[in-house]
Short mmCIF file of C-alpha atoms in Angstrom, two decimals:
data_model
loop_
_atom_site.label_atom_id
_atom_site.label_comp_id
_atom_site.label_asym_id
_atom_site.label_seq_id
_atom_site.Cartn_x
_atom_site.Cartn_y
_atom_site.Cartn_z
CA LYS A 1 72.33 111.45 -18.91
CA ARG A 2 72.79 109.73 -15.55
CA ILE A 3 69.07 110.18 -14.78
CA SER A 4 68.12 108.85 -18.24
CA ARG A 5 70.21 105.71 -17.71
CA ARG A 6 68.47 105.14 -14.39
CA PHE A 7 65.09 105.42 -16.04
CA VAL A 8 66.16 102.99 -18.76
CA LEU A 9 67.46 100.53 -16.14
CA PHE A 10 64.30 100.90 -14.10
CA GLY A 11 62.21 100.30 -17.25
CA ILE A 12 64.18 97.12 -18.05
CA VAL A 13 63.76 95.78 -14.51
CA LEU A 14 60.05 96.64 -14.65
CA LEU A 15 59.65 94.83 -17.97
CA VAL A 16 61.46 91.76 -16.62
CA LEU A 17 59.23 91.68 -13.54
CA CYS A 18 56.11 92.10 -15.67
CA GLY A 19 57.35 89.30 -17.93
CA ILE A 20 57.83 87.01 -14.93
CA LEU A 21 54.35 87.91 -13.64
CA ILE A 22 52.75 87.29 -17.05
CA ALA A 23 54.60 83.96 -17.38
CA GLY A 24 53.36 82.94 -13.94
CA LEU A 25 49.79 83.88 -14.78
CA TYR A 26 50.03 81.95 -18.04
CA ASP A 27 51.31 78.92 -16.16
CA LEU A 28 48.45 79.13 -13.64
CA GLN A 29 45.62 79.87 -16.06
CA VAL A 30 46.67 77.90 -19.15
CA THR A 31 49.44 75.37 -18.58
CA ARG A 32 48.17 73.98 -15.25
CA ALA A 33 44.54 75.05 -15.46
CA ASP A 34 43.21 71.49 -15.74
CA GLN A 35 45.30 70.37 -12.77
CA PHE A 36 44.01 73.16 -10.53
CA GLN A 37 40.43 72.71 -11.75
CA THR A 38 40.58 69.03 -10.83
CA SER A 39 41.96 69.91 -7.40
CA VAL A 40 39.19 72.46 -6.82
CA ASP A 41 36.52 70.00 -7.97
CA ASN A 42 37.89 67.32 -5.61
CA GLN A 43 37.70 69.73 -2.70
CA ARG A 44 34.25 70.97 -3.68
CA VAL A 45 32.63 67.53 -3.66
CA LYS A 46 32.78 64.52 -1.35
CA THR A 47 32.22 60.93 -2.42
CA ILE A 48 30.52 58.85 0.26
CA ARG A 49 30.77 55.08 0.03
CA LEU A 50 27.49 53.15 0.26
CA THR A 51 27.12 49.46 1.05
CA GLY A 52 24.10 47.15 0.99
CA SER A 53 23.11 44.32 3.33
CA ARG A 54 25.10 41.17 4.03
CA GLY A 55 23.57 38.07 2.44
CA MET A 56 21.45 35.56 4.39
CA ILE A 57 22.41 32.01 5.34
CA THR A 58 19.56 29.50 5.08
CA ASP A 59 19.12 25.75 5.45
CA ALA A 60 18.14 23.43 2.59
CA ASP A 61 14.46 24.34 3.08
CA SER A 62 15.20 28.10 3.03
CA THR A 63 14.78 28.48 6.80
CA VAL A 64 16.79 31.58 7.74
CA LEU A 65 19.75 30.82 10.00
CA ALA A 66 21.60 34.16 9.71
CA MET A 67 20.40 37.52 8.46
CA SER A 68 20.99 41.26 8.79
CA GLU A 69 18.56 43.62 10.47
CA PRO A 70 18.51 47.42 10.62
CA MET A 71 19.55 49.11 13.85
CA TYR A 72 19.65 52.71 15.04
CA ASN A 73 23.00 54.37 15.63
CA LEU A 74 23.65 57.69 17.34
CA THR A 75 25.94 60.00 15.34
CA PHE A 76 27.84 63.20 16.07
CA TYR A 77 29.10 65.79 13.59
CA ARG A 78 30.90 69.12 13.63
CA THR A 79 32.95 70.92 11.00
CA LYS A 80 36.55 72.14 11.18
CA ALA A 81 35.26 75.72 11.36
CA GLN A 82 33.15 75.10 14.47
CA ASN A 83 35.98 75.54 16.97
CA SER A 84 35.07 78.71 18.87
CA VAL A 85 34.41 78.83 22.61
CA LYS A 86 30.71 79.28 21.87
CA ASN A 87 30.70 76.24 19.58
CA TYR A 88 32.47 74.03 22.11
CA LYS A 89 30.11 75.10 24.91
CA ALA A 90 27.11 74.15 22.78
CA PHE A 91 28.61 70.83 21.66
CA THR A 92 29.72 69.84 25.18
CA ASP A 93 26.25 70.57 26.58
CA SER A 94 24.74 68.56 23.72
CA ILE A 95 27.05 65.59 24.34
CA LEU A 96 26.32 65.56 28.08
CA GLN A 97 22.55 65.67 27.53
CA THR A 98 22.74 62.93 24.90
CA ILE A 99 24.79 60.61 27.14
CA ASP A 100 22.17 61.07 29.87
CA ILE A 101 19.40 60.19 27.39
CA ILE A 102 20.93 56.98 26.02
CA GLU A 103 21.99 55.75 29.47
CA LYS A 104 18.47 56.37 30.75
CA HIS A 105 17.22 54.03 28.02
CA GLY A 106 19.82 51.33 28.72
CA ALA A 107 22.37 52.11 25.97
CA GLN A 108 26.05 53.03 26.19
CA LEU A 109 28.59 54.94 24.13
CA SER A 110 30.60 52.77 21.74
CA VAL A 111 33.64 55.10 21.80
CA LYS A 112 36.36 55.18 24.44
CA SER A 113 38.84 57.85 25.49
CA VAL A 114 42.53 57.18 24.80
CA ILE A 115 43.30 58.93 28.11
CA GLU A 116 42.52 56.88 31.19
CA ARG A 117 43.53 56.65 34.83
CA ASN A 118 45.80 53.81 35.88
CA PRO A 119 44.16 52.20 38.96
CA GLU A 120 47.53 51.12 40.36
CA THR A 121 49.48 54.37 40.03
CA ASN A 122 46.39 56.65 40.04
CA GLU A 123 48.00 58.65 37.23
CA LEU A 124 46.60 59.51 33.81
CA GLU A 125 48.09 57.59 30.90
CA PHE A 126 47.48 56.91 27.20
CA ASN A 127 45.87 53.72 25.95
CA PHE A 128 46.20 53.36 22.19
CA GLY A 129 45.53 49.62 22.25
CA ARG A 130 46.86 46.42 23.74
CA GLY A 131 48.79 43.60 22.15
CA VAL A 132 50.24 45.62 19.27
CA SER A 133 53.82 46.57 18.46
CA GLU A 134 55.57 49.63 19.87
CA LYS A 135 55.80 51.01 16.33
CA ALA A 136 52.02 50.77 15.89
CA LEU A 137 51.46 52.53 19.21
CA GLU A 138 53.85 55.33 18.17
CA ILE A 139 51.99 55.80 14.88
CA ARG A 140 48.61 55.90 16.63
CA GLN A 141 49.82 58.41 19.20
CA SER A 142 51.39 60.56 16.49
CA GLN A 143 48.14 60.61 14.47
CA TRP A 144 46.07 61.38 17.56
CA ARG A 145 48.34 64.25 18.61
CA SER A 146 48.39 65.65 15.07
CA ASN A 147 44.60 65.59 14.72
CA HIS A 148 44.13 67.17 18.14
CA ALA A 149 46.93 69.75 17.76
CA LEU A 150 48.62 68.46 20.93
CA SER A 151 52.34 68.28 20.17
CA ALA A 152 54.56 66.10 22.33
CA THR A 153 56.83 69.11 22.89
CA LYS A 154 54.15 71.34 24.40
CA TYR A 155 51.98 68.60 25.92
CA PRO A 156 54.34 65.71 26.74
CA THR A 157 52.17 63.76 29.19
CA ALA A 158 48.63 62.41 29.27
CA GLN A 159 47.91 64.79 32.16
CA ASP A 160 49.01 67.80 30.04
CA CYS A 161 46.74 66.70 27.18
CA TYR A 162 43.85 66.09 29.58
CA ASP A 163 44.17 69.57 31.10
CA GLU A 164 44.27 71.22 27.67
CA LEU A 165 41.26 69.29 26.37
CA LEU A 166 39.36 70.09 29.55
CA LYS A 167 39.79 73.82 28.79
CA ARG A 168 39.29 73.47 25.05
CA TYR A 169 35.96 71.67 25.44
CA GLN A 170 34.78 74.13 28.13
CA MET A 171 34.46 71.59 30.94
CA GLN A 172 36.79 73.21 33.49
CA ASP A 173 33.96 75.05 35.23
CA ILE A 174 31.41 72.22 35.18
CA GLN A 175 31.01 69.77 38.05
CA LEU A 176 31.47 66.43 36.30
CA SER A 177 32.74 63.01 37.30
CA GLU A 178 35.99 61.93 35.70
CA GLU A 179 34.17 59.10 33.95
CA ARG A 180 31.80 61.62 32.33
CA ILE A 181 34.73 63.81 31.27
CA PHE A 182 36.39 60.83 29.60
CA GLN A 183 33.13 60.08 27.76
CA VAL A 184 32.85 63.63 26.41
CA MET A 185 36.50 63.55 25.33
CA ALA A 186 35.91 60.21 23.60
CA VAL A 187 33.07 61.68 21.51
CA TYR A 188 35.15 64.70 20.50
CA SER A 189 38.15 62.46 19.76
CA GLU A 190 36.17 60.17 17.46
CA MET A 191 35.00 63.19 15.49
CA GLN A 192 38.44 64.81 15.46
CA MET A 193 40.07 61.66 14.09
CA ASN A 194 37.59 61.73 11.18
CA ILE A 195 37.19 65.50 10.81
CA PHE A 196 38.54 65.60 7.23
CA LEU A 197 36.01 63.03 5.99
CA SER A 198 33.16 65.57 6.42
CA VAL A 199 30.74 62.87 7.59
CA PRO A 200 29.14 62.14 11.00
CA VAL A 201 30.76 59.54 13.27
CA VAL A 202 28.89 56.79 15.11
CA ILE A 203 29.23 57.22 18.88
CA ALA A 204 26.61 54.70 20.08
CA LYS A 205 25.36 51.59 18.27
CA ASP A 206 22.02 49.80 18.34
CA ILE A 207 20.26 52.25 20.64
CA PRO A 208 16.62 51.48 21.56
CA TYR A 209 13.79 53.20 19.74
CA SER A 210 12.76 55.03 22.90
CA ALA A 211 16.18 56.75 22.90
CA VAL A 212 15.82 57.48 19.17
CA SER A 213 12.49 59.19 19.79
CA GLU A 214 13.89 61.39 22.57
CA VAL A 215 17.04 62.37 20.65
CA THR A 216 15.12 63.25 17.47
CA GLY A 217 12.48 65.06 19.49
CA ARG A 218 15.14 67.30 21.04
CA SER A 219 17.24 67.65 17.89
CA MET A 220 16.88 71.45 17.89
CA VAL A 221 18.85 71.74 21.15
CA LEU A 222 21.22 68.77 20.72
CA SER A 223 23.90 70.37 18.53
CA GLY A 224 25.64 67.94 16.20
CA MET A 225 23.55 64.92 17.21
CA ASP A 226 21.56 62.75 14.81
CA VAL A 227 20.37 59.17 14.33
CA SER A 228 21.36 56.96 11.40
CA VAL A 229 20.30 53.47 10.35
CA GLY A 230 22.98 50.78 10.49
CA GLU A 231 22.98 46.99 10.26
CA LYS A 232 23.46 44.16 12.74
CA ARG A 233 23.82 40.41 12.25
CA VAL A 234 21.17 38.25 13.92
CA TYR A 235 20.71 34.48 14.20
CA PRO A 236 16.96 33.65 14.45
CA ARG A 237 17.63 30.07 15.65
CA SER A 238 19.92 31.29 18.42
CA THR A 239 22.88 28.92 18.90
CA MET A 240 21.58 26.14 16.67
CA ALA A 241 24.33 24.96 14.28
CA ALA A 242 26.57 27.72 15.59
CA GLN A 243 29.63 25.57 14.91
CA VAL A 244 28.61 25.49 11.23
CA ILE A 245 27.28 29.02 10.71
CA GLY A 246 30.08 30.81 12.59
CA TYR A 247 29.94 34.51 13.42
CA VAL A 248 30.98 37.97 12.24
CA GLY A 249 33.07 40.64 13.89
CA PRO A 250 34.98 43.90 13.33
CA ILE A 251 37.56 43.83 10.58
CA SER A 252 40.11 45.12 13.10
CA ASP A 253 40.09 41.63 14.66
CA SER A 254 41.61 40.29 11.44
CA SER A 255 45.34 40.56 10.77
CA ASN A 256 45.15 40.47 6.96
CA TYR A 257 43.39 43.80 6.28
CA SER A 258 46.19 45.62 4.43
CA THR A 259 47.29 42.68 2.29
CA GLU A 260 43.99 40.96 1.44
CA LEU A 261 40.91 42.96 2.39
CA LYS A 262 41.79 46.58 1.62
CA PRO A 263 42.60 45.86 -2.07
CA LEU A 264 39.10 44.35 -2.44
CA GLY A 265 37.45 47.58 -1.25
CA TYR A 266 36.89 46.88 2.45
CA ALA A 267 37.02 49.78 4.90
CA LEU A 268 38.60 49.39 8.33
CA ASN A 269 35.24 49.72 10.13
CA ASP A 270 33.52 46.98 8.09
CA VAL A 271 32.27 43.70 9.55
CA ILE A 272 33.55 40.38 8.18
CA GLY A 273 33.01 36.67 8.83
CA LEU A 274 35.43 35.37 11.45
CA ASP A 275 34.41 31.70 11.66
CA GLY A 276 32.29 29.00 10.02
CA VAL A 277 30.29 29.63 6.85
CA GLU A 278 30.33 33.35 7.63
CA LYS A 279 34.08 33.22 7.07
CA SER A 280 34.41 30.57 4.35
CA MET A 281 31.73 32.26 2.17
CA GLU A 282 32.79 35.84 2.99
CA ASN A 283 33.35 36.86 -0.65
CA TRP A 284 29.85 35.64 -1.56
CA LEU A 285 28.00 37.10 1.44
CA THR A 286 29.70 40.48 1.81
CA PRO A 287 28.35 43.74 0.34
CA ASN A 288 31.68 45.47 1.00
CA ILE A 289 33.72 44.55 -2.07
CA THR A 290 34.19 47.27 -4.69
CA SER A 291 31.93 45.69 -7.35
CA ARG A 292 28.92 45.76 -4.96
CA GLN A 293 29.47 49.21 -3.46
CA GLY A 294 27.48 52.30 -4.36
CA TYR A 295 28.25 55.95 -3.77
CA ARG A 296 26.84 59.42 -3.13
CA ILE A 297 28.65 62.44 -4.53
CA MET A 298 27.88 65.37 -2.25
CA GLU A 299 28.66 69.05 -2.73
CA ARG A 300 30.19 70.82 0.26
CA ASP A 301 30.55 74.45 1.22
CA ASN A 302 33.64 76.36 2.36
CA ALA A 303 33.11 75.12 5.94
CA GLY A 304 33.21 71.48 4.82
CA ARG A 305 29.50 70.85 5.35
CA LEU A 306 27.72 68.57 2.89
CA THR A 307 24.97 70.57 1.23
CA ARG A 308 23.60 68.87 -1.90
CA GLU A 309 23.63 65.46 -3.57
CA VAL A 310 25.15 65.70 -7.05
CA ASP A 311 25.09 62.04 -8.08
CA ARG A 312 24.21 58.66 -6.61
CA GLN A 313 24.58 54.96 -7.37
CA ASP A 314 22.77 52.45 -5.16
CA PRO A 315 24.78 49.55 -3.72
CA VAL A 316 24.15 45.85 -4.34
CA ASN A 317 23.40 43.47 -1.47
CA GLY A 318 25.55 40.46 -0.73
CA ASN A 319 24.46 37.05 -2.04
CA ASN A 320 22.58 34.45 0.00
CA VAL A 321 24.04 31.07 0.93
CA LYS A 322 21.88 27.91 1.12
CA LEU A 323 23.31 25.02 3.14
CA THR A 324 22.58 21.28 2.76
CA LEU A 325 21.78 21.28 6.49
CA ILE A 326 18.09 20.86 7.44
CA ALA A 327 17.16 22.93 10.50
CA SER A 328 14.56 20.49 11.91
CA TYR A 329 17.03 17.56 11.71
CA GLN A 330 19.79 19.67 13.21
CA GLN A 331 17.54 20.74 16.08
CA ALA A 332 16.54 17.12 16.78
CA ALA A 333 20.19 16.00 16.72
CA GLU A 334 21.28 18.78 19.09
CA GLN A 335 18.39 17.99 21.45
CA ALA A 336 19.32 14.28 21.40
CA ILE A 337 22.92 15.10 22.28
CA ALA A 338 21.76 17.38 25.11
CA ASN A 339 19.50 14.62 26.44
CA ASN A 340 22.31 12.06 26.26
CA VAL A 341 24.69 14.39 28.12
CA ALA A 342 22.09 15.05 30.82
CA SER A 343 21.28 11.34 31.16
CA THR A 344 24.93 10.31 31.36
CA ARG A 345 25.67 13.06 33.88
CA ALA A 346 22.76 11.95 36.07
CA VAL A 347 24.07 8.35 36.11
CA GLN A 348 27.59 9.52 36.91
CA GLU A 349 26.44 11.86 39.69
CA GLU A 350 24.37 9.07 41.24
CA LYS A 351 27.40 6.77 41.13
CA ILE A 352 29.89 9.13 42.79
CA PHE A 353 27.73 9.41 45.88
CA THR A 354 27.83 5.66 46.57
CA ASP A 355 30.30 4.40 49.20
CA SER A 356 31.54 1.57 46.98
CA TRP A 357 32.47 3.93 44.12
CA ARG A 358 34.25 6.29 46.49
CA GLU A 359 36.18 3.44 48.03
CA THR A 360 37.21 2.08 44.63
CA ASN A 361 38.26 5.51 43.36
CA ARG A 362 39.70 6.88 46.57
CA ALA A 363 43.09 7.64 44.96
#
C-alpha cells in the first residue's frame, strides 16, 4: 500500500509538471506567437536609411552658387562574430595597409582614438570631447567601455585599456609607432561603437580617385575595406556672396539636435546649414527629414551580415532655392569694394611715411 501511494503521488507530480510544460508551450506557440514572430522578423532584417542630395542654391539667373557633389569615402566593416585571433590579425594588417595607401595619395583618416598621450605629463589619458559637461563625458566613457568590453573595474586607466586593446588587436608583436597604433585603434573603435547597426563605418572621407583605384584593386587582401559614395557641399563661385549663402557643417556642432532635429528624422551624423541661406532655408534644402528619406530592407544571416535586399524605396532630393541676388552684379560690387579698400590703404600707407603726418600723430 505504501508503494502504491508513492506511485500515485509520483503520478500526480508528473501530471502537474506535464501540465506546466504544456501551458508554457501553449503560451509560447499560441498566446505570444505573434510577439515572438515580430521579434524574430526584426532581428532577421535590417532597415537602412537612405537620403538624397541637398538642394542647390542659385542666383536669380539660375547660376549655381551652392551644390552637392559626390565624393568617395573609405569604409570598414566586420561582424560581431569576427573576433578570433585570426580575424583580428587579418583586420589589423588590412587597416595598416589601407592607412599607408590613403596617406600615400594625400588623404587622412577621419576617425580619432579616444586614448591619447598627454604631452605635458607623458601619460595616456581618455579624450571623449572638450567643452561638454562632466555628465556627458561619463555617459560617453560608459558607452565606449560597454561596447569594447573594458569595464572600469578590470581596466580602470587609459593605460590598462591601451594595453588590452594592443593585445586584442594583435599589435603587441609588431613594430609600430604610437601614432600608427592610435590610428588602428580609432578604426576598430569606430566600428565597435556601431557594431550592432550591421553596416560599414566611414573611416576616411573624400579620398582621391587614385586611392580608390588602389583600394578596390587590392580588395581581395584588404579585409573589411570598401569604398562608398558620399556627398560634399561645394561653392562654384568660391567666396562670392559667402555672407549671404552661409555654410554647412556637422549636426554635432548644433545644440538643438534632441529637441528640434531628431524628431524631424535627422541622424546625428547628418550635415545641416549653420549660417546664411543654408541655415534659414534648411527645411527646404535638406534631404534628411523623414518625408524625403528612403530605405533599404536587408536580410541578414546569423552572423549579422547583410545578405539580400528585400525591399527598397528611393529617397527624394532636397528642394532648390533661387535668390533675388544676381551673381554678375554681386561680383562687380565685391570687386569694387576690394578696389576701394586697396586704394584707400595705398593712400593711408603713403601718408604714414611722411614726416609731417608722423609729427602730427606722434602721440
